[in-house]
PDB file of C-alpha atoms in Angstrom:
ATOM      1  CA  MET A  75      11.004 -12.201   2.904  1.00  0.00           C
ATOM      2  CA  LYS A  76       7.750 -13.682   4.130  1.00  0.00           C
ATOM      3  CA  TRP A  77       4.746 -11.553   4.939  1.00  0.00           C
ATOM      4  CA  ASN A  78       2.768 -12.253   8.101  1.00  0.00           C
ATOM      5  CA  ALA A  79      -0.887 -12.108   7.028  1.00  0.00           C
ATOM      6  CA  THR A  80      -2.170 -12.450  10.604  1.00  0.00           C
ATOM      7  CA  LEU A  81      -0.045  -9.560  11.875  1.00  0.00           C
ATOM      8  CA  TYR A  82      -0.960  -7.456   8.847  1.00  0.00           C
ATOM      9  CA  GLU A  83      -4.674  -7.872   9.572  1.00  0.00           C
ATOM     10  CA  GLN A  84      -4.317  -7.089  13.285  1.00  0.00           C
ATOM     11  CA  TYR A  85      -5.148  -3.487  12.391  1.00  0.00           C
ATOM     12  CA  GLY A  86      -7.329  -4.460   9.469  1.00  0.00           C
ATOM     13  CA  GLN A  87      -9.866  -1.663   9.769  1.00  0.00           C
ATOM     14  CA  GLU A  88      -7.173   1.012   9.886  1.00  0.00           C
ATOM     15  CA  ARG A  89      -5.537  -0.433   6.767  1.00  0.00           C
ATOM     16  CA  LEU A  90      -8.839  -1.036   4.997  1.00  0.00           C
ATOM     17  CA  GLN A  91     -10.472   2.369   5.434  1.00  0.00           C
ATOM     18  CA  PRO A  92      -8.368   4.201   2.802  1.00  0.00           C
ATOM     19  CA  ALA A  93      -9.149   1.436   0.295  1.00  0.00           C
ATOM     20  CA  LEU A  94     -12.868   1.683   1.079  1.00  0.00           C
ATOM     21  CA  ASP A  95     -12.783   5.455   0.620  1.00  0.00           C
ATOM     22  CA  LEU A  96     -11.075   4.991  -2.730  1.00  0.00           C
ATOM     23  CA  ILE A  97     -13.462   2.246  -3.882  1.00  0.00           C
ATOM     24  CA  HIS A  98     -16.509   4.394  -3.151  1.00  0.00           C
ATOM     25  CA  ARG A  99     -15.098   7.221  -5.283  1.00  0.00           C
ATOM     26  CA  ILE A 100     -14.623   5.009  -8.326  1.00  0.00           C
ATOM     27  CA  PRO A 101     -17.263   5.944 -10.950  1.00  0.00           C
ATOM     28  CA  LYS A 102     -20.230   3.585 -10.821  1.00  0.00           C
ATOM     29  CA  ARG A 103     -20.523   2.020 -14.261  1.00  0.00           C
ATOM     30  CA  GLU A 104     -20.234  -1.396 -15.901  1.00  0.00           C
ATOM     31  CA  TYR A 105     -16.916  -3.128 -15.316  1.00  0.00           C
ATOM     32  CA  SER A 106     -16.433  -6.519 -16.915  1.00  0.00           C
ATOM     33  CA  ARG A 107     -12.895  -7.168 -15.644  1.00  0.00           C
ATOM     34  CA  ILE A 108     -11.100  -5.770 -12.587  1.00  0.00           C
ATOM     35  CA  ILE A 109      -7.583  -6.452 -11.326  1.00  0.00           C
ATOM     36  CA  ASP A 110      -6.254  -5.703  -7.835  1.00  0.00           C
ATOM     37  CA  ILE A 111      -2.453  -5.472  -8.105  1.00  0.00           C
ATOM     38  CA  GLY A 112      -0.586  -6.319  -4.904  1.00  0.00           C
ATOM     39  CA  CYS A 113      -3.808  -7.606  -3.363  1.00  0.00           C
ATOM     40  CA  GLY A 114      -2.132  -9.109  -0.307  1.00  0.00           C
ATOM     41  CA  SER A 115      -4.619 -10.925   1.911  1.00  0.00           C
ATOM     42  CA  GLY A 116      -7.516  -9.750  -0.260  1.00  0.00           C
ATOM     43  CA  MET A 117      -8.519  -7.055   2.210  1.00  0.00           C
ATOM     44  CA  SER A 118      -9.292  -4.558  -0.557  1.00  0.00           C
ATOM     45  CA  THR A 119     -10.228  -7.111  -3.216  1.00  0.00           C
ATOM     46  CA  LEU A 120     -13.304  -8.342  -1.368  1.00  0.00           C
ATOM     47  CA  PRO A 121     -15.032  -4.931  -1.145  1.00  0.00           C
ATOM     48  CA  LEU A 122     -14.148  -4.375  -4.812  1.00  0.00           C
ATOM     49  CA  ALA A 123     -15.977  -7.566  -5.729  1.00  0.00           C
ATOM     50  CA  GLU A 124     -18.882  -6.624  -3.462  1.00  0.00           C
ATOM     51  CA  ARG A 125     -19.335  -3.225  -5.135  1.00  0.00           C
ATOM     52  CA  PHE A 126     -18.900  -4.394  -8.716  1.00  0.00           C
ATOM     53  CA  THR A 127     -20.781  -7.675  -8.523  1.00  0.00           C
ATOM     54  CA  GLU A 128     -21.034  -8.280 -12.273  1.00  0.00           C
ATOM     55  CA  ALA A 129     -17.295  -8.008 -12.903  1.00  0.00           C
ATOM     56  CA  GLU A 130     -14.688 -10.743 -13.058  1.00  0.00           C
ATOM     57  CA  VAL A 131     -12.248  -9.812 -10.299  1.00  0.00           C
ATOM     58  CA  LEU A 132      -8.623 -10.925 -10.276  1.00  0.00           C
ATOM     59  CA  GLY A 133      -6.282 -10.472  -7.307  1.00  0.00           C
ATOM     60  CA  VAL A 134      -2.543 -10.827  -7.877  1.00  0.00           C
ATOM     61  CA  ASP A 135       0.262 -10.813  -5.319  1.00  0.00           C
ATOM     62  CA  TYR A 136       3.767 -12.202  -4.902  1.00  0.00           C
ATOM     63  CA  SER A 137       3.280 -13.481  -1.348  1.00  0.00           C
ATOM     64  CA  LYS A 138       2.133 -17.090  -1.068  1.00  0.00           C
ATOM     65  CA  GLU A 139       1.233 -16.504   2.597  1.00  0.00           C
ATOM     66  CA  MET A 140      -0.979 -13.530   1.776  1.00  0.00           C
ATOM     67  CA  LEU A 141      -2.741 -15.361  -1.067  1.00  0.00           C
ATOM     68  CA  GLU A 142      -3.495 -18.332   1.172  1.00  0.00           C
ATOM     69  CA  LYS A 143      -5.306 -15.928   3.481  1.00  0.00           C
ATOM     70  CA  ALA A 144      -7.052 -14.296   0.514  1.00  0.00           C
ATOM     71  CA  ARG A 145      -8.414 -17.605  -0.767  1.00  0.00           C
ATOM     72  CA  GLU A 146     -10.134 -18.121   2.581  1.00  0.00           C
ATOM     73  CA  GLY A 147     -12.172 -14.973   1.945  1.00  0.00           C
ATOM     74  CA  SER A 148     -13.626 -15.766  -1.449  1.00  0.00           C
ATOM     75  CA  GLU A 149     -13.629 -18.556  -4.021  1.00  0.00           C
ATOM     76  CA  LYS A 150     -15.365 -16.374  -6.597  1.00  0.00           C
ATOM     77  CA  ILE A 151     -12.351 -14.070  -6.961  1.00  0.00           C
ATOM     78  CA  ILE A 152      -9.487 -15.361  -9.113  1.00  0.00           C
ATOM     79  CA  TRP A 153      -6.252 -15.332  -7.108  1.00  0.00           C
ATOM     80  CA  LYS A 154      -2.858 -15.538  -8.822  1.00  0.00           C
ATOM     81  CA  GLN A 155       0.684 -15.496  -7.483  1.00  0.00           C
ATOM     82  CA  ARG A 156       2.732 -13.093  -9.571  1.00  0.00           C
ATOM     83  CA  ASP A 157       5.615 -10.668  -9.266  1.00  0.00           C
ATOM     84  CA  CYS A 158       3.570  -7.497  -9.623  1.00  0.00           C
ATOM     85  CA  SER A 159       6.634  -5.423 -10.459  1.00  0.00           C
ATOM     86  CA  LYS A 160       6.869  -7.343 -13.754  1.00  0.00           C
ATOM     87  CA  SER A 161       4.623  -7.243 -16.825  1.00  0.00           C
ATOM     88  CA  LEU A 162       1.075  -8.524 -16.303  1.00  0.00           C
ATOM     89  CA  THR A 163      -0.109  -7.972 -19.867  1.00  0.00           C
ATOM     90  CA  ASP A 164      -0.517 -11.720 -20.416  1.00  0.00           C
ATOM     91  CA  LEU A 165      -3.524 -11.485 -18.098  1.00  0.00           C
ATOM     92  CA  GLY A 166      -5.366  -9.388 -20.681  1.00  0.00           C
ATOM     93  CA  GLN A 167      -6.961  -5.962 -20.376  1.00  0.00           C
ATOM     94  CA  PHE A 168      -9.211  -4.588 -17.673  1.00  0.00           C
ATOM     95  CA  ASP A 169     -11.857  -1.907 -17.214  1.00  0.00           C
ATOM     96  CA  LEU A 170     -10.430  -1.101 -13.786  1.00  0.00           C
ATOM     97  CA  VAL A 171      -6.896  -1.442 -12.448  1.00  0.00           C
ATOM     98  CA  PHE A 172      -6.862  -1.085  -8.660  1.00  0.00           C
ATOM     99  CA  SER A 173      -3.917  -1.084  -6.269  1.00  0.00           C
ATOM    100  CA  ASN A 174      -3.871  -0.512  -2.530  1.00  0.00           C
ATOM    101  CA  ALA A 175      -0.639   0.165  -0.599  1.00  0.00           C
ATOM    102  CA  PHE A 176       1.635  -1.587  -3.098  1.00  0.00           C
ATOM    103  CA  LEU A 177       3.300   1.109  -5.214  1.00  0.00           C
ATOM    104  CA  GLN A 178       5.556   2.314  -2.389  1.00  0.00           C
ATOM    105  CA  TRP A 179       7.577  -0.910  -2.537  1.00  0.00           C
ATOM    106  CA  LEU A 180       8.684  -0.281  -6.126  1.00  0.00           C
ATOM    107  CA  GLN A 181      11.851   1.580  -7.053  1.00  0.00           C
ATOM    108  CA  ASN A 182      10.670   2.643 -10.520  1.00  0.00           C
ATOM    109  CA  GLN A 183       7.164   3.815  -9.794  1.00  0.00           C
ATOM    110  CA  GLU A 184       6.729   5.776 -13.008  1.00  0.00           C
ATOM    111  CA  ALA A 185       7.419   2.613 -15.011  1.00  0.00           C
ATOM    112  CA  PHE A 186       4.625   0.855 -13.113  1.00  0.00           C
ATOM    113  CA  ILE A 187       2.222   3.739 -13.765  1.00  0.00           C
ATOM    114  CA  ALA A 188       3.137   3.776 -17.456  1.00  0.00           C
ATOM    115  CA  HIS A 189       2.728  -0.005 -17.674  1.00  0.00           C
ATOM    116  CA  THR A 190      -0.796   0.314 -16.277  1.00  0.00           C
ATOM    117  CA  ILE A 191      -1.855   1.891 -19.586  1.00  0.00           C
ATOM    118  CA  LYS A 192      -1.250  -1.432 -21.324  1.00  0.00           C
ATOM    119  CA  LEU A 193      -3.524  -3.209 -18.863  1.00  0.00           C
ATOM    120  CA  LEU A 194      -6.439  -0.832 -19.370  1.00  0.00           C
ATOM    121  CA  LYS A 195      -9.131  -0.906 -22.000  1.00  0.00           C
ATOM    122  CA  GLU A 196     -10.026   2.375 -23.666  1.00  0.00           C
ATOM    123  CA  ASP A 197     -11.578   4.732 -21.094  1.00  0.00           C
ATOM    124  CA  GLY A 198     -10.380   2.359 -18.375  1.00  0.00           C
ATOM    125  CA  ILE A 199      -9.915   3.544 -14.791  1.00  0.00           C
ATOM    126  CA  PHE A 200      -6.748   3.401 -12.704  1.00  0.00           C
ATOM    127  CA  ALA A 201      -7.451   3.728  -8.960  1.00  0.00           C
ATOM    128  CA  LEU A 202      -4.580   3.612  -6.474  1.00  0.00           C
ATOM    129  CA  GLN A 203      -3.729   4.352  -2.860  1.00  0.00           C
ATOM    130  CA  VAL A 204      -0.184   4.772  -1.562  1.00  0.00           C
ATOM    131  CA  PRO A 205       0.982   5.680   1.962  1.00  0.00           C
ATOM    132  CA  ASN A 206       2.777   9.025   2.042  1.00  0.00           C
ATOM    133  CA  TYR A 207       5.328   7.443   4.353  1.00  0.00           C
ATOM    134  CA  ASP A 208       8.310   9.684   3.625  1.00  0.00           C
ATOM    135  CA  ASP A 209       6.566  12.779   5.024  1.00  0.00           C
ATOM    136  CA  MET A 210       5.300  11.171   8.229  1.00  0.00           C
ATOM    137  CA  PRO A 211       6.863  11.506  11.709  1.00  0.00           C
ATOM    138  CA  ILE A 212       7.100   7.711  11.991  1.00  0.00           C
ATOM    139  CA  LYS A 213       9.568   7.663   9.088  1.00  0.00           C
ATOM    140  CA  LYS A 214      11.903  10.033  10.923  1.00  0.00           C
ATOM    141  CA  CYS A 215      11.602   7.932  14.088  1.00  0.00           C
ATOM    142  CA  VAL A 216      12.554   4.757  12.223  1.00  0.00           C
ATOM    143  CA  ASP A 217      15.456   6.543  10.515  1.00  0.00           C
ATOM    144  CA  GLN A 218      16.830   7.638  13.889  1.00  0.00           C
ATOM    145  CA  VAL A 219      16.844   4.039  15.136  1.00  0.00           C
ATOM    146  CA  THR A 220      18.205   2.374  12.004  1.00  0.00           C
ATOM    147  CA  ALA A 221      21.091   4.876  11.983  1.00  0.00           C
ATOM    148  CA  LEU A 222      22.209   3.362  15.303  1.00  0.00           C
ATOM    149  CA  PHE A 223      22.955   0.086  13.498  1.00  0.00           C
ATOM    150  CA  GLY A 224      25.489   1.560  11.095  1.00  0.00           C
ATOM    151  CA  ASN A 225      25.635  -0.412   7.833  1.00  0.00           C
ATOM    152  CA  ARG A 226      23.626  -3.331   9.213  1.00  0.00           C
ATOM    153  CA  PHE A 227      20.594  -2.457   7.104  1.00  0.00           C
ATOM    154  CA  GLU A 228      22.426  -1.452   3.949  1.00  0.00           C
ATOM    155  CA  THR A 229      20.852  -4.190   1.825  1.00  0.00           C
ATOM    156  CA  VAL A 230      17.465  -3.777   3.515  1.00  0.00           C
ATOM    157  CA  GLU A 231      17.251  -0.072   2.672  1.00  0.00           C
ATOM    158  CA  LYS A 232      17.342  -0.803  -1.050  1.00  0.00           C
ATOM    159  CA  GLY A 233      14.045  -2.653  -0.834  1.00  0.00           C
ATOM    160  CA  MET A 234      12.245  -0.305   1.530  1.00  0.00           C
ATOM    161  CA  CYS A 235       9.304   1.826   0.561  1.00  0.00           C
ATOM    162  CA  HIS A 236       9.758   5.120  -1.210  1.00  0.00           C
ATOM    163  CA  ASN A 237       7.333   7.859  -2.100  1.00  0.00           C
ATOM    164  CA  LYS A 238       6.989  10.774  -4.434  1.00  0.00           C
ATOM    165  CA  SER A 239       5.133  13.927  -3.514  1.00  0.00           C
ATOM    166  CA  LEU A 240       1.513  14.633  -4.392  1.00  0.00           C
ATOM    167  CA  SER A 241       2.739  17.091  -7.037  1.00  0.00           C
ATOM    168  CA  GLU A 242       5.176  14.576  -8.552  1.00  0.00           C
ATOM    169  CA  TYR A 243       2.539  11.859  -8.794  1.00  0.00           C
ATOM    170  CA  TYR A 244       0.136  14.297 -10.424  1.00  0.00           C
ATOM    171  CA  ASP A 245       2.655  15.299 -13.099  1.00  0.00           C
ATOM    172  CA  ILE A 246       3.447  11.664 -13.886  1.00  0.00           C
ATOM    173  CA  LEU A 247      -0.221  10.707 -14.107  1.00  0.00           C
ATOM    174  CA  CYS A 248      -1.038  13.610 -16.415  1.00  0.00           C
ATOM    175  CA  SER A 249       1.599  12.319 -18.839  1.00  0.00           C
ATOM    176  CA  TYR A 250      -0.353   9.114 -19.339  1.00  0.00           C
ATOM    177  CA  PHE A 251      -3.973   9.704 -18.357  1.00  0.00           C
ATOM    178  CA  GLU A 252      -6.720  11.962 -19.656  1.00  0.00           C
ATOM    179  CA  GLU A 253      -8.506  12.805 -16.404  1.00  0.00           C
ATOM    180  CA  VAL A 254      -6.780  12.763 -13.034  1.00  0.00           C
ATOM    181  CA  THR A 255      -8.373  13.234  -9.619  1.00  0.00           C
ATOM    182  CA  ILE A 256      -5.829  13.116  -6.803  1.00  0.00           C
ATOM    183  CA  TRP A 257      -6.093  13.827  -3.090  1.00  0.00           C
ATOM    184  CA  GLN A 258      -4.318  13.328   0.212  1.00  0.00           C
ATOM    185  CA  THR A 259      -5.910  12.236   3.475  1.00  0.00           C
ATOM    186  CA  ASN A 260      -4.405  12.164   6.963  1.00  0.00           C
ATOM    187  CA  TYR A 261      -5.983   9.321   8.934  1.00  0.00           C
ATOM    188  CA  ALA A 262      -5.762   9.458  12.722  1.00  0.00           C
ATOM    189  CA  HIS A 263      -5.536   5.951  14.174  1.00  0.00           C
ATOM    190  CA  VAL A 264      -6.399   5.819  17.877  1.00  0.00           C
ATOM    191  CA  MET A 265      -3.829   3.638  19.632  1.00  0.00           C
ATOM    192  CA  ASN A 266      -3.831   2.401  23.214  1.00  0.00           C
ATOM    193  CA  GLY A 267      -0.067   2.722  23.564  1.00  0.00           C
ATOM    194  CA  TYR A 268       3.244   3.054  21.757  1.00  0.00           C
ATOM    195  CA  GLU A 269       3.489  -0.734  21.522  1.00  0.00           C
ATOM    196  CA  ASP A 270       0.418  -0.644  19.282  1.00  0.00           C
ATOM    197  CA  ILE A 271       2.202   1.675  16.858  1.00  0.00           C
ATOM    198  CA  VAL A 272       5.140  -0.728  16.808  1.00  0.00           C
ATOM    199  CA  ASN A 273       2.807  -3.664  16.113  1.00  0.00           C
ATOM    200  CA  PHE A 274       1.144  -1.716  13.318  1.00  0.00           C
ATOM    201  CA  MET A 275       4.489  -0.984  11.693  1.00  0.00           C
ATOM    202  CA  SER A 276       5.906  -4.466  12.308  1.00  0.00           C
ATOM    203  CA  ALA A 277       3.727  -5.817   9.510  1.00  0.00           C
ATOM    204  CA  THR A 278       4.987  -3.283   6.976  1.00  0.00           C
ATOM    205  CA  GLY A 279       7.379  -0.371   7.547  1.00  0.00           C
ATOM    206  CA  ILE A 280       9.846  -2.000   9.995  1.00  0.00           C
ATOM    207  CA  ARG A 281       9.218  -5.637   9.042  1.00  0.00           C
ATOM    208  CA  ALA A 282      12.358  -5.955   6.920  1.00  0.00           C
ATOM    209  CA  TYR A 283      14.552  -4.448   9.642  1.00  0.00           C
ATOM    210  CA  LEU A 284      13.286  -6.799  12.340  1.00  0.00           C
ATOM    211  CA  GLN A 285      13.767  -9.847  10.157  1.00  0.00           C
ATOM    212  CA  VAL A 286      17.547  -9.406  10.010  1.00  0.00           C
ATOM    213  CA  LEU A 287      17.887  -9.006  13.786  1.00  0.00           C
ATOM    214  CA  ASP A 288      18.026 -11.670  16.487  1.00  0.00           C
ATOM    215  CA  GLN A 289      15.595 -11.606  19.409  1.00  0.00           C
ATOM    216  CA  GLU A 290      17.762  -9.474  21.674  1.00  0.00           C
ATOM    217  CA  GLU A 291      18.468  -6.978  18.893  1.00  0.00           C
ATOM    218  CA  GLN A 292      14.791  -6.780  18.009  1.00  0.00           C
ATOM    219  CA  GLU A 293      13.911  -5.905  21.599  1.00  0.00           C
ATOM    220  CA  TRP A 294      16.573  -3.177  21.661  1.00  0.00           C
ATOM    221  CA  PHE A 295      15.396  -1.824  18.284  1.00  0.00           C
ATOM    222  CA  ILE A 296      11.798  -1.650  19.508  1.00  0.00           C
ATOM    223  CA  GLY A 297      12.841  -0.025  22.782  1.00  0.00           C
ATOM    224  CA  GLN A 298      14.758   2.678  20.943  1.00  0.00           C
ATOM    225  CA  LEU A 299      11.864   3.190  18.523  1.00  0.00           C
ATOM    226  CA  ILE A 300       9.397   3.681  21.369  1.00  0.00           C
ATOM    227  CA  MET A 301      11.694   6.342  22.823  1.00  0.00           C
ATOM    228  CA  GLU A 302      11.615   8.179  19.483  1.00  0.00           C
ATOM    229  CA  LEU A 303       7.842   7.780  19.134  1.00  0.00           C
ATOM    230  CA  LYS A 304       7.297   9.445  22.507  1.00  0.00           C
ATOM    231  CA  LYS A 305       8.997  12.578  21.174  1.00  0.00           C
ATOM    232  CA  VAL A 306       6.528  13.107  18.309  1.00  0.00           C
ATOM    233  CA  TYR A 307       3.276  11.365  19.310  1.00  0.00           C
ATOM    234  CA  PRO A 308       1.956  12.829  22.577  1.00  0.00           C
ATOM    235  CA  VAL A 309      -0.420  10.973  24.870  1.00  0.00           C
ATOM    236  CA  GLN A 310      -3.936  12.405  24.760  1.00  0.00           C
ATOM    237  CA  LYS A 311      -5.910  13.394  27.866  1.00  0.00           C
ATOM    238  CA  ASN A 312      -7.709  10.045  27.856  1.00  0.00           C
ATOM    239  CA  GLY A 313      -4.453   8.110  27.651  1.00  0.00           C
ATOM    240  CA  LYS A 314      -4.767   7.262  23.945  1.00  0.00           C
ATOM    241  CA  ILE A 315      -2.275   8.130  21.218  1.00  0.00           C
ATOM    242  CA  LEU A 316      -3.227   9.545  17.823  1.00  0.00           C
ATOM    243  CA  PHE A 317      -1.061   7.823  15.236  1.00  0.00           C
ATOM    244  CA  THR A 318      -1.533   9.928  12.115  1.00  0.00           C
ATOM    245  CA  PHE A 319      -1.003   8.213   8.773  1.00  0.00           C
ATOM    246  CA  GLU A 320      -1.041  10.071   5.452  1.00  0.00           C
ATOM    247  CA  ARG A 321      -2.354   8.500   2.251  1.00  0.00           C
ATOM    248  CA  ILE A 322      -2.237   9.701  -1.345  1.00  0.00           C
ATOM    249  CA  GLU A 323      -5.035   8.419  -3.573  1.00  0.00           C
ATOM    250  CA  TRP A 324      -6.039   8.941  -7.169  1.00  0.00           C
ATOM    251  CA  ILE A 325      -8.502   7.990  -9.854  1.00  0.00           C
ATOM    252  CA  ALA A 326      -7.231   8.401 -13.418  1.00  0.00           C
ATOM    253  CA  LYS A 327      -8.922   7.718 -16.754  1.00  0.00           C
ATOM    254  CA  LYS A 328      -7.003   6.338 -19.713  1.00  0.00           C
ATOM    255  CA  LYS A 329      -6.545   8.662 -22.659  1.00  0.00           C
ATOM    256  CA  LYS A 330      -8.548   7.712 -25.724  1.00  0.00           C
ATOM    257  CA  TYR A 331      -6.469   6.067 -28.427  1.00  0.00           C
ATOM    258  CA  SER A 332      -3.433   6.127 -26.163  1.00  0.00           C
ATOM    259  CA  LYS A 333      -0.398   4.569 -27.844  1.00  0.00           C
ATOM    260  CA  LYS A 334       1.702   4.456 -24.696  1.00  0.00           C
TER     261      LYS A 334
END
């Protein structure tokens, strides 16, 4: 399935802010090589390169469309098309492994976290942000609508995003990393209307559903979703809607002499 880089960046600041918050909490030290796994359009890769100016920065992503957009942003960064769910050890080792809003698309997330050890140099840093989608009201709204389509999305569901809890991620990380700092932030995105929430989600959370529907079905899906959204996201006094979006973020340091 193709990603729409233009639609994804329509709410660029809302998507970028968690990555910026994470980047600014990464310890300031010398990094010679940095990799951004699942870099997409390079939205988070660019500020990484701007903060750590002396490092060689590599952005990898599976989407050709996203990488084309990324290359427009910087020629200094090395961009590579790769299946980020597979081994990347042929790319060498890094002082910093960074990933922004990618992990949720993987079925075996612990395997990805464990694999990160092989990419890191001794005392290397693993910094990651993942949407806590499963616990958000929007997830329940989408589930209500998709249930109306019976088995229509059976194959789609297998590739949709999944999350673990803050506690589960912490336990997994502590099995592989020496120092773990983990936190959860609830961002409140100010939207002008329910259609804005739909547009925001059309680039990610409901993208796969819409792609298997024809135009008429898409319109019905969106109409039903807006009805569900109105039940859980009230209109504020000024007419705006607060679309809350939870993110889990962590910074972990590789164990010394780790054999994993």
